[in-house]
Amino acid sequence: EIIAEASLLRERALLSRGRREMAMAASAPLDRHGNRQPSAADQSGTTLRRGASGRRVKSTKIKVDCNRALVTYMPPNSPDSLGPLITPRSMKSLFDLMYLLSPVRPQKLLQKLFQNLCANPEIRKAVTIAFIALLNDEPHCALDAIQSLGGPLNSSNVFSSSLIGTVPDSIDSDSLRAKSFFGKNRSNSTATAIATNLPVSSLGSTSNEFLPPVVGRRIIVTVSFLTDKARRVSLDILSNFDNGDGDEKGRNTCLDTILSLLAKPKYSQSSSNLEELLQVIESICVPLSNIPMDSGNEIAPSKKELEAALAAGNEFVAVPHAVVSPNMLKLLCSILRLESCKDSLFVKISSIAKRLCRVKSNRQHVLEELASVAHGLGCDAIRDLRSLRIRLNNAVQAHYDQLRAHSEDGVSCATGVSMDAVSSISGAMNGTPSSAVTLSTNSTDQKLLRVLQTLHSLCAESNGENSKKSDEIPKASKELVSLLQGINLNALWSQLTSCLSIVSVLEGVTKLSEDDERKSSEQEEDDDDENRVKGGKKLQNSVAGLLTRFLPTVEVFFVVNACIIEDSESNAKKDAEKDPKDDDNSIDKLVGGKLLLEFISTNKVLLNALLRSTPGLLDKGLRAMVQIPRCRSFLDFDVKRHWFKQQVRKLRSHASRRHGSLRLQIRRQYVFEDAYRQLSLRTADEMRGRLHITFVNEEGVDAGGLSREFFGILAKEMFNPNYALFTSTEDGCTFQPNPHSSINREHLDYFRFVGRIVGKAVADGFLLDAHFTRSLYKHMLGIKPTYHDMQAIDPDYYKNLKMVLDYKLEDIGLDLTFSTVTHWFGRSQVVDLVPDGRNIPVTDEDKEKYVSLVCQHRMTSAIDKQIKAYLEGFYDLVKPGLISIFTPKELELLISGMPEIDILDLKKNTDYNGYRVTDKQIGWFWNIMFSLSKSDKAAFLQFVTGSSKVPLNGFSELQGMRGTQKFAIHKVGGVAGSLMSAHTCFNSLDLPLYDSEESMREKLLYAIKEGGGAFLFS
């Protein structure tokens, strides 16, 4: 124990030191003066602090540079005749630089000049108003803003409607193109050369008053730079230069004016121009993120922060509550319906809408406009699906006509048709290749999905929810439910269901579903579990391409219907007190719970096919299928297992980065004790690291084979009667916790260790030769066992309980009370199932309760401490929310693998190196393998792979050092008839040459029985 603890402390110290060095290397670099550069939070002026609820909240004030009265430097001995440098004429000259045919290079030089000038509030106001006026084609307003700096301008000082240095208007487009083609490199003037390479539309014209497009783009870029680097520009625009905190009822004409640009054709008809304009609006609205959704969460900067800001030349300014007119909000949201609205544009509009919603006066209008856009997109989606349904119907009908014509021709050419021919034709009728229908993608469904996701996000923010928690079912406030009802997408669901039903016919799913429903009534629960474990019904043809067209609409369906309706505070408290795993009434709490279940059950085959092709959907749009317990039963086992592996892999990679690998030094004679002593000191995160096993005094290198051997030994040792941890059932094949395990003083610590071992094996994909009772599997899944589970533990006792339930107590002569008798090493003790139960008789009316309590006592209460300790260790490695997606039968297969070893499957998935399939040596080998007993087959599998268990999907998924690695037989030289050897890390067998099949059998049996217990190099 001392050695193990010392090694652990040394390993933790090295990891801690490595993390500190990485943190120092990743910290902010030093500037040229040796000072630490400010962080991103400091640059944005945002102050973060812990609120009363423990969450990080932002200050309601933003840190900006202090205003400056002087922004220019004049030498002390300069003559007074020079006058001030900042005059209306000089500012007009700066604006004229925007009109140069050859722009100022580098571009940031002019932008930095405007940024420095904007440190003065009067100049900042004039510059901002002038830029906005020019963008709105109001040059006279821009001149008025410049003249406000002091002094009028001459009548000749007007803004040009064309670039300075442009060619005359008399040059038409054809001659300009010719000049561009023939005289591009022979021009004597740089301005002329640039002019010949610019489109005519971008040069402007003296015959109109519109701003040249090139100038407009330069102004947009400059304003974006100013709002990003000089936050006071954004604050002035939001407050409309009121020099105050702003008022919700005040005018915000500057922001409205900028938003009105969205209606101009040069922005609405050009995605690049529209993206640049939205970038400016998004930058302007950044300060609104500091406004809390709840006024009670407002915090002010501390005195220390105020003093530090003042010393650095900064100050804290309140964020104005900018109110936008409803017409401008409608214009902003209407962009979402444009064909030119790309993904990047949607992200910007969504960000702008979220920030504007921080102001209460804007929020309701934004939500209503988004709902209106969603309604319009929904109508468009309905029309698209209706036309698509017609095309699908035509494709099905055309294919059926071809099949009928083919069958009629076959009948007319022969006197009769065989049963095989009839079955083949009917099979073809039930499955039409999906390639027969070609579908084009449509962006309407995708836009509708994004709008609804934005609505969810805005309503969640208003309720103070953390939208980043993806492992919880999303909640819908009453406000959101009202909006969804107003959108009314019921017609869309009908069209989607109709289209998917036709797809089911195309893929032959309809007949499969009918057969499944007919057989399900004849099968018991265990048989149903086995069918689900096998993967359920799978499609005959590749349906992923056809279903991808409907994926956005399916996601829309889940977004709308798979969210919980929020109740009042009292109901919320009652729900919090209930068991979260009890979902009998959870479906009724969903927005469209019954509709959701009906949709999933009807299209479960198609949905599983979609999830196989795109597994990431269970973390995104279709995550409700794993979050809602009633929906998990419709998932096939292979889909669940793939999702489970992905989640566990994320946890393991995170733990490996923090703690590194999990290295154990194990003595082969004391595997259980050494593993217990070393792992009991490890935390759950440390246990998730990659396992590396080293057996003392052995030369084996763990690349997967030693770990499998390690788990195989532990699977046997945990059931060792000397530890008194588990007892076998009547059949001797399954085990449950021993109610008398307390004879071992450390039994609870051992149970926790066993739970960790099982959890580690499940998380890392190792199979254990360990089979527990169905009741223990249910405890692991958080399911309450029933009296039916007693049948596997004690069949005779179960028969007696069935007799109690099936017959009257008087007829069978039983006098029972609500108590049971337990035995403790020869001593009998009466245990009450209810208070004073030994004096309460059991009647025919309450005998079901008696049977339930008796079974609960034997499967739960009597071993409650052992189960809790075991589950504590298991949940350290596997979270309850992850493992709960499986059924008890699926969990057993996940832990123990397939029960039978299929040699034919192994033969199909075998590679040969040096041998050929037709060689007699290979023929002898497989004859021997088919003739082995079940125990010898398991021993052989243990010998060559390190584990006696078969992977869940057969030997095609046999794992090795390089991932999936098939079993391989290598031809080796040397002395003929020598012993064969194995490499468990590579799943390979070195097979020498033998004289006869009997000689090979003798060497094979000797190798698997005597050579499977150690890893040595000779």
PDB file of C-alpha atoms in Angstrom, residues 3 47-48 115 152 188 233 313 347 396 404 411 483 586 783 832 891 1001 1007:
ATOM      1  CA  ILE A   3       4.510   1.748  -2.549  1.00  0.00           C
ATOM      2  CA  THR A  47     -16.366  43.331 -15.845  1.00  0.00           C
ATOM      3  CA  LEU A  48     -17.275  39.787 -14.714  1.00  0.00           C
ATOM      4  CA  GLN A 115     -10.376  56.482 -34.233  1.00  0.00           C
ATOM      5  CA  PRO A 152     -19.353  77.219 -42.592  1.00  0.00           C
ATOM      6  CA  ASN A 188       0.872  56.536 -67.580  1.00  0.00           C
ATOM      7  CA  VAL A 233     -19.028  55.294 -30.980  1.00  0.00           C
ATOM      8  CA  GLY A 313      -7.395  56.855 -18.337  1.00  0.00           C
ATOM      9  CA  VAL A 347     -25.768  33.962 -37.185  1.00  0.00           C
ATOM     10  CA  VAL A 396     -43.965   4.644 -56.522  1.00  0.00           C
ATOM     11  CA  ARG A 404     -46.899  -5.537 -62.788  1.00  0.00           C
ATOM     12  CA  VAL A 411     -47.104 -15.372 -66.583  1.00  0.00           C
ATOM     13  CA  LEU A 483     -45.815  31.737 -29.987  1.00  0.00           C
ATOM     14  CA  SER A 586     -43.442  13.300 -18.488  1.00  0.00           C
ATOM     15  CA  ILE A 783     -35.369   0.613 -12.853  1.00  0.00           C
ATOM     16  CA  ASP A 832     -41.289  -6.930   8.970  1.00  0.00           C
ATOM     17  CA  LEU A 891     -26.706  -3.889 -20.592  1.00  0.00           C
ATOM     18  CA  ARG A1001      -4.667 -30.833 -32.253  1.00  0.00           C
ATOM     19  CA  ALA A1007      -0.919 -24.219 -25.987  1.00  0.00           C
TER      20      ALA A1007
END
